[in-house]
Structure formats: C-alpha cells, structure tokens
C-alpha cells in the first residue's frame, strides 16, 4: 500500500512538472499572445476585473498631516480568453504559475495617494493561470492615502478614510471593476482601532473604480489620562484660589501659575491636532474658555487684595450700599411670604437694621471671595457638563 501511494504521488508531481513547460510553450511561444493588449476576445467586450481587499491592519495614521497607511493585500482576478488549454492533453495539469511580466496585468493605481500613484510599484508577484482562462494575481504591501481628519470630539473621535483604486490605462467601457472584502486577522495598533470596513464599486470620472472605506476610532484611555485629567485638575485649582487666605500673599502668584499652565497646555494640545481641522475640536473651545476664565480670576484676585488692604475708616462705595439695601429688601419680601405677620407688619427684631450689623471691608471681602469661588466653580462644572453631553450626543 505504501508503495502504491508513493507511486501515485510520483506520477502526479512528475507529470505536473513534465507538462508545465509544454503548457508554457503552448501559451506563450507557439502562439501570438500579446501582453500589451487587454485580453478580451472581441474588441467591444468589457473585461470584468474582480478585486478583493485583504486588510491586515493600520500601519500608521497621522491625523495632524492627514495620512493613513494600511497593510493590505489585493486579490485580483479576471478571465484571459487567450490563456486556455485542455488539461487532458497535458497530464490533467489545471494551473500554471508564471511571472507577472509574462501576461497582461492591469495597472492598478490610487486616486488619493500620498506620494506614489501605482500600487506596490517596486514589488513583483507571480500570476497563477488556470486551464479555463482564469487569472489570479495576489499583491500585498502598504497602501498610503490621504485622509481628512475629523477631530471635533477629540479624544473620542472617529475618522472615515477612503482608498480609491482604479486603472488609468482603461476607461469604464473597457474594464469594469467589481470589489469585495475578505475578513482577515487584523493586527492591532497602539492608538487606533478599526471600527468598520466596507468595499464598493464606483466611478471616478470616466474610470471604473473600487473604494475601500475604513473607519478608525481612537483609543481614548491614553488621551484622557494625558489631556482631560490635567484640564480637570487645572479647572479645580483655578477656582480654589479664592480659598487661599489673603494674608499668605500667595494668591496672585498662584493664579498667575494656573494661567500660565493653561497657556502652556494649550500650546502642547494644539501641536497634537491638525492645523486645518474643520470643524475645530470642542475641547479647544472648552480650553480657551477656561484660560479666559483664569485671566478673569486673576483680575478678581487683584481686586480682592485691594479690598483686603482697605482701611476700615474708608468710606464704602455707593454701589455696595445699594446692593446691600437691595439684598435687605429681598430678604424682607422673602420673609413676608414665608412667615406670618403680626398686625400686618414684620416684627421689629426681624427687620434688617444696618446700624446693628454694619458692613465692613472685611465682611465685604469675605462675601466677595465666596461669590467669586461659587461663580468660577459653577462655570467650570457647566463647561464639563456641556462637553460631556455633546460627546455623548455624538
């Protein structure tokens, strides 16, 4: 039995090797095959070219420059009417492998390349021929295309990129391109994940084309730790400047340090984003508003220190007295609505008496710091909530 199996295998391989040169001579030497002419029997026929994408993963995505590099293979198939033979005459040999420069092959190019228009121009791949005229040509390498980034919701952004393939030597009525995609094992990228992929046929001017569409999503964990967390810390520190006792003399330096930190962080953050991004990331607006708020807080800190060093015998400004009278009137109206009256009047012991509780500069400074802290912290919380809602709605 072992000898029989060995004999059969020897017969198959020896006969395949024996008849391959004969098939090659029949196809290329004994005929007038021309690899320059498109392989259609009739001049008016349209050649159907099937391109199947074999993606492997993202090699590089530079959102600042708008460049995407994808490691992928192309399974290209067509029917060559001039490359057929009868397998029964050649030892049942049904296929033949030849170099790509021996047969007609389409000139596959990119419509949106970064540098080179041809696809894998420096690499040569063998072509597999079958007895019924089917030609299979598998190419592989890195495809680099331009991609318009969409960083509106950075660092929770997604980008849709396209790789448009066409044949510039043949127009649509001469060569029709059909496409598909075959699932493969994707190589993971450190910063980006492949969210979705699809392929479809289209037309690019007068050329038939196939489009490979890929949606990449940023892995936001690293950006959150290096971008969002520092912004949150700076925002909290920005409001806490009003909790520092003015006697320490550190308020102005603290507020100035936070303002400069926002400016430096804004510069670093802008360097990681494309200069011509449309639309501008929401986080840029949030960071700009926080930096403006930090500048306003620095001014309020200076005003608060001037109030702190006021002498008690100095006269209170008129607008402060008016605010106090308005607040006292509001308090009276509020109590009138909430508590029962005695003979239609408010009890004398509950009527705000400015002479019993005079407003001093120290008390005014305390109220000023409290109001500034509440407003600045409230604005910060509002900005964070607005950004979170906009990102969630996306």
XYZ file of C-alpha atoms in Angstrom:
394
model
C 0.000 0.000 0.000
C 2.808 2.435 0.840
C 4.489 1.736 -2.485
C 1.211 2.358 -4.313
C 0.709 5.742 -2.633
C 4.302 6.722 -3.363
C 3.868 5.681 -6.997
C 0.699 7.771 -7.374
C 2.314 10.847 -5.821
C 5.354 10.438 -8.049
C 3.129 10.152 -11.097
C 1.201 13.305 -10.224
C 4.202 15.512 -9.430
C 6.388 14.201 -12.227
C 3.644 14.606 -14.771
C 2.850 18.119 -13.459
C 6.478 19.117 -13.762
C 6.750 17.406 -17.146
C 3.813 19.097 -18.777
C 4.297 22.577 -17.308
C 6.949 23.547 -19.901
C 4.702 22.230 -22.650
C 1.793 24.334 -21.422
C 4.059 27.343 -21.161
C 5.306 26.870 -24.731
C 1.757 26.404 -25.958
C 0.531 29.586 -24.311
C 3.425 31.969 -24.863
C 5.855 30.685 -27.502
C 3.761 28.844 -30.023
C 1.028 31.497 -30.131
C 0.869 35.189 -30.821
C -0.038 36.157 -27.249
C 0.483 39.891 -26.630
C 0.642 41.025 -23.021
C 0.062 44.674 -24.029
C -3.455 44.143 -25.392
C -6.386 43.735 -22.998
C -7.383 40.023 -23.031
C -10.889 40.205 -24.499
C -11.901 38.066 -27.458
C -13.950 40.840 -29.063
C -12.779 44.428 -29.200
C -16.104 45.740 -27.933
C -16.228 43.442 -24.906
C -15.765 44.771 -21.380
C -13.310 42.938 -19.159
C -14.636 42.167 -15.659
C -11.934 42.697 -13.063
C -12.635 41.432 -9.541
C -10.588 42.978 -6.712
C -10.944 41.565 -3.219
C -9.359 43.505 -0.367
C -7.399 41.565 2.245
C -6.796 44.089 5.059
C -4.251 43.311 7.739
C -4.387 46.405 9.914
C -3.348 50.018 10.341
C 0.349 50.676 9.884
C 0.184 54.387 10.706
C -2.383 57.130 10.991
C -1.161 60.705 11.279
C -4.187 62.902 11.922
C -2.031 66.049 12.003
C -0.890 65.566 8.389
C -3.980 63.648 7.279
C -2.168 60.456 6.207
C -3.266 56.849 6.613
C -1.144 53.756 5.875
C -2.876 50.370 5.690
C -1.209 46.976 5.423
C -3.323 45.020 2.964
C -3.349 42.557 0.114
C -5.216 42.652 -3.199
C -6.706 39.527 -4.710
C -7.137 40.451 -8.391
C -8.934 38.062 -10.756
C -10.071 38.139 -14.364
C -10.650 35.869 -17.353
C -7.997 35.877 -20.070
C -9.578 34.427 -23.186
C -6.179 33.735 -24.751
C -4.720 31.670 -21.903
C -6.710 28.442 -22.069
C -5.703 24.833 -22.583
C -7.146 21.344 -22.419
C -5.933 19.650 -19.211
C -6.467 16.186 -20.716
C -3.715 16.836 -23.252
C -1.227 17.895 -20.570
C -1.463 15.276 -17.860
C -4.508 16.861 -16.127
C -2.433 19.904 -15.182
C -5.066 22.539 -14.411
C -2.908 25.516 -13.363
C 0.379 27.192 -14.101
C 2.391 29.831 -12.198
C 4.303 32.409 -14.249
C 5.938 35.794 -13.536
C 3.642 38.784 -13.791
C 5.596 40.304 -16.694
C 4.668 37.324 -18.883
C 0.950 38.095 -19.034
C -1.287 41.121 -19.304
C -1.927 42.676 -15.899
C -3.966 45.778 -15.060
C -2.149 48.923 -13.976
C -3.792 49.466 -10.583
C -3.342 52.981 -9.215
C -4.574 55.121 -6.344
C -6.757 58.174 -6.855
C -5.802 59.716 -3.488
C -2.165 58.734 -2.871
C 0.331 60.401 -0.545
C 3.358 60.073 -2.810
C 3.144 57.259 -5.381
C 0.192 56.637 -7.702
C 0.897 52.960 -8.634
C 0.072 50.307 -6.046
C 3.150 48.304 -4.959
C 5.260 49.507 -7.935
C 8.548 48.066 -6.697
C 7.289 44.564 -5.935
C 6.766 41.689 -8.374
C 4.222 38.958 -7.665
C 3.656 35.712 -9.578
C 0.459 35.088 -11.522
C -1.481 31.849 -11.326
C -3.177 30.682 -14.543
C -5.969 28.130 -14.758
C -6.997 25.978 -17.690
C -10.307 27.770 -18.237
C -8.571 31.145 -18.566
C -8.960 32.418 -15.001
C -6.037 34.526 -13.809
C -5.343 35.115 -10.109
C -2.869 37.806 -9.142
C -2.335 38.459 -5.428
C -0.386 41.553 -4.434
C 0.428 42.857 -0.980
C 2.113 45.676 0.879
C 1.342 49.041 2.455
C -1.142 51.444 0.900
C -0.736 55.102 1.913
C -3.585 57.504 1.174
C -4.706 60.946 2.220
C -7.449 61.203 4.825
C -9.344 64.262 6.018
C -9.354 64.054 9.852
C -12.480 64.766 11.882
C -11.385 65.749 15.382
C -14.500 67.576 16.593
C -14.997 65.182 19.516
C -11.326 64.640 20.377
C -10.266 62.453 22.199
C -13.414 60.424 21.381
C -13.028 60.937 17.640
C -13.632 58.692 14.648
C -12.190 59.173 11.174
C -13.536 57.822 7.883
C -10.839 57.262 5.266
C -11.022 56.042 1.686
C -8.603 54.240 -0.611
C -9.803 54.608 -4.211
C -8.338 52.102 -6.697
C -8.659 52.409 -10.474
C -6.881 51.516 -13.705
C -5.713 54.611 -15.556
C -4.939 52.732 -18.781
C -8.535 51.542 -19.289
C -11.784 53.507 -19.062
C -15.113 52.268 -17.791
C -16.469 50.774 -21.028
C -13.269 48.744 -21.498
C -12.727 47.484 -17.945
C -15.309 47.145 -15.193
C -14.096 46.755 -11.636
C -16.045 44.744 -9.077
C -14.933 44.580 -5.481
C -15.346 42.804 -2.211
C -13.652 42.344 1.127
C -12.412 39.203 2.827
C -12.130 39.032 6.587
C -8.639 38.517 7.895
C -6.703 38.608 11.147
C -6.198 42.270 11.984
C -3.022 43.472 13.576
C -3.788 45.790 16.485
C -2.475 49.326 16.508
C -1.420 51.060 19.716
C -3.547 54.187 19.335
C -6.261 53.282 16.814
C -8.911 50.606 16.471
C -10.659 49.551 13.273
C -14.323 50.309 13.867
C -15.707 49.185 10.500
C -14.673 48.437 6.918
C -16.517 48.056 3.650
C -15.803 47.968 -0.075
C -17.941 49.031 -3.027
C -17.631 49.789 -6.725
C -17.961 53.296 -8.099
C -16.867 55.579 -10.908
C -14.048 58.097 -10.773
C -14.634 60.387 -13.739
C -14.638 58.025 -16.767
C -12.794 55.265 -14.912
C -14.335 52.338 -13.145
C -13.043 52.206 -9.580
C -13.371 50.304 -6.342
C -13.398 52.045 -2.984
C -12.111 50.661 0.286
C -13.672 52.538 3.196
C -12.281 52.215 6.704
C -13.445 53.877 9.915
C -10.786 54.185 12.609
C -11.552 55.052 16.229
C -9.078 56.481 18.703
C -8.325 54.564 21.867
C -9.210 57.326 24.275
C -7.710 55.969 27.505
C -4.261 57.438 26.902
C -5.641 60.808 25.752
C -7.980 61.013 28.742
C -5.110 60.497 31.177
C -2.841 62.989 29.387
C -5.397 65.589 28.288
C -8.722 65.515 30.121
C -7.446 64.768 33.632
C -4.933 67.701 33.627
C -7.688 70.034 32.382
C -9.982 68.924 35.212
C -7.227 69.466 37.796
C -6.371 72.916 36.449
C -10.057 73.890 36.436
C -10.466 72.905 40.091
C -7.265 74.707 41.109
C -8.424 77.760 39.195
C -11.469 78.187 41.437
C -9.676 77.253 44.662
C -7.519 80.389 44.525
C -10.251 82.239 46.444
C -9.865 79.781 49.339
C -6.276 80.868 49.977
C -6.069 83.339 52.899
C -5.063 86.766 51.571
C -2.618 87.131 54.488
C -0.370 84.492 52.914
C 0.456 86.701 49.954
C 0.321 83.724 47.535
C -2.924 84.449 45.748
C -1.543 86.394 42.786
C 1.354 84.003 42.197
C -0.983 81.012 42.434
C -3.469 82.495 39.962
C -0.664 83.502 37.608
C 0.801 79.989 37.731
C -2.553 78.424 36.819
C -2.999 80.903 33.948
C 0.458 80.105 32.564
C -0.261 76.385 32.943
C -3.366 76.793 30.806
C -1.355 78.691 28.174
C 1.413 76.062 28.051
C -1.095 73.218 27.983
C -2.996 74.942 25.164
C 0.213 75.126 23.114
C 1.018 71.452 23.673
C -2.561 70.438 22.922
C -2.650 72.432 19.663
C 0.524 70.711 18.440
C -1.219 67.314 18.535
C -4.107 68.405 16.299
C -4.253 69.262 12.581
C -3.834 72.951 11.841
C -6.626 72.976 9.246
C -9.109 70.855 11.162
C -12.694 71.534 10.189
C -14.543 71.650 12.499
C -12.335 72.783 15.371
C -12.370 70.332 18.325
C -14.868 71.173 21.044
C -12.128 70.640 23.604
C -10.222 73.589 22.097
C -13.172 75.894 22.795
C -13.514 74.497 26.326
C -9.815 75.013 26.995
C -9.898 78.541 25.567
C -12.885 79.483 27.749
C -11.107 78.077 30.804
C -7.998 80.089 30.004
C -10.082 83.273 29.629
C -11.797 82.420 32.915
C -8.374 82.028 34.514
C -7.423 85.518 33.315
C -10.639 86.963 34.753
C -9.986 85.156 38.043
C -6.528 86.745 38.195
C -8.128 90.180 37.852
C -10.675 89.354 40.563
C -7.869 88.183 42.860
C -6.154 91.542 42.458
C -9.429 93.343 43.193
C -9.960 91.158 46.267
C -6.498 92.010 47.597
C -7.208 95.716 47.182
C -10.359 95.237 49.241
C -8.382 93.333 51.865
C -5.920 96.186 52.358
C -8.649 98.837 52.636
C -8.744 100.717 55.943
C -11.884 100.391 57.984
C -12.376 104.146 58.195
C -12.549 104.480 54.402
C -15.999 105.111 53.008
C -17.813 102.229 51.339
C -18.626 102.790 47.632
C -22.205 103.777 46.864
C -22.892 100.762 44.636
C -22.007 98.446 47.549
C -24.549 100.194 49.789
C -27.166 99.916 47.067
C -26.512 96.201 46.678
C -26.823 95.760 50.418
C -30.121 97.656 50.513
C -31.476 95.583 47.620
C -30.442 92.360 49.323
C -32.070 93.538 52.560
C -35.274 94.392 50.697
C -35.302 90.989 49.033
C -34.832 89.361 52.456
C -37.794 91.277 53.841
C -40.012 90.253 50.937
C -38.914 86.649 51.246
C -39.697 86.554 54.964
C -43.019 88.248 54.390
C -44.046 85.430 52.065
C -42.777 82.657 54.296
C -43.675 83.745 57.846
C -46.909 85.013 59.473
C -47.170 88.729 60.129
C -48.008 90.485 63.402
C -50.807 93.006 62.699
C -49.714 93.047 59.049
C -46.175 94.078 59.925
C -42.827 92.357 60.254
C -41.619 92.101 63.853
C -39.124 94.775 64.746
C -36.466 92.255 65.788
C -36.502 90.743 62.268
C -36.221 93.986 60.314
C -32.700 94.237 58.905
C -31.014 97.022 60.739
C -27.885 98.264 59.046
C -26.848 100.104 62.194
C -26.911 96.860 64.209
C -24.842 94.916 61.607
C -22.717 97.423 59.710
C -20.992 96.270 56.530
C -17.233 96.424 56.976
C -14.498 95.969 54.394
C -13.578 92.636 55.938
C -17.100 91.287 55.639
C -17.382 92.666 52.115
C -14.131 90.899 51.176
C -15.427 87.617 52.595
C -18.672 87.889 50.628
C -16.658 88.829 47.523
C -14.396 85.748 47.810
C -17.356 83.444 48.422
C -19.245 84.791 45.413
C -16.181 84.552 43.147
C -15.465 80.974 44.230
C -19.073 79.857 43.664
C -19.335 81.532 40.255
C -15.960 80.317 38.951
C -16.514 76.759 40.158
C -20.041 76.795 38.741
C -18.784 77.937 35.331
C -16.184 75.152 35.400
C -18.800 72.491 36.233
C -21.060 73.866 33.488
C -18.298 73.593 30.882
C -17.546 69.995 31.870
C -21.228 69.015 31.733
C -21.743 70.688 28.339
C -18.719 68.923 26.866
C -19.818 65.545 28.254
C -23.335 65.977 26.837
C -22.030 66.981 23.389
C -19.693 63.987 23.264
C -22.466 61.640 24.400
C -24.872 63.000 21.775
C -22.319 62.273 19.060
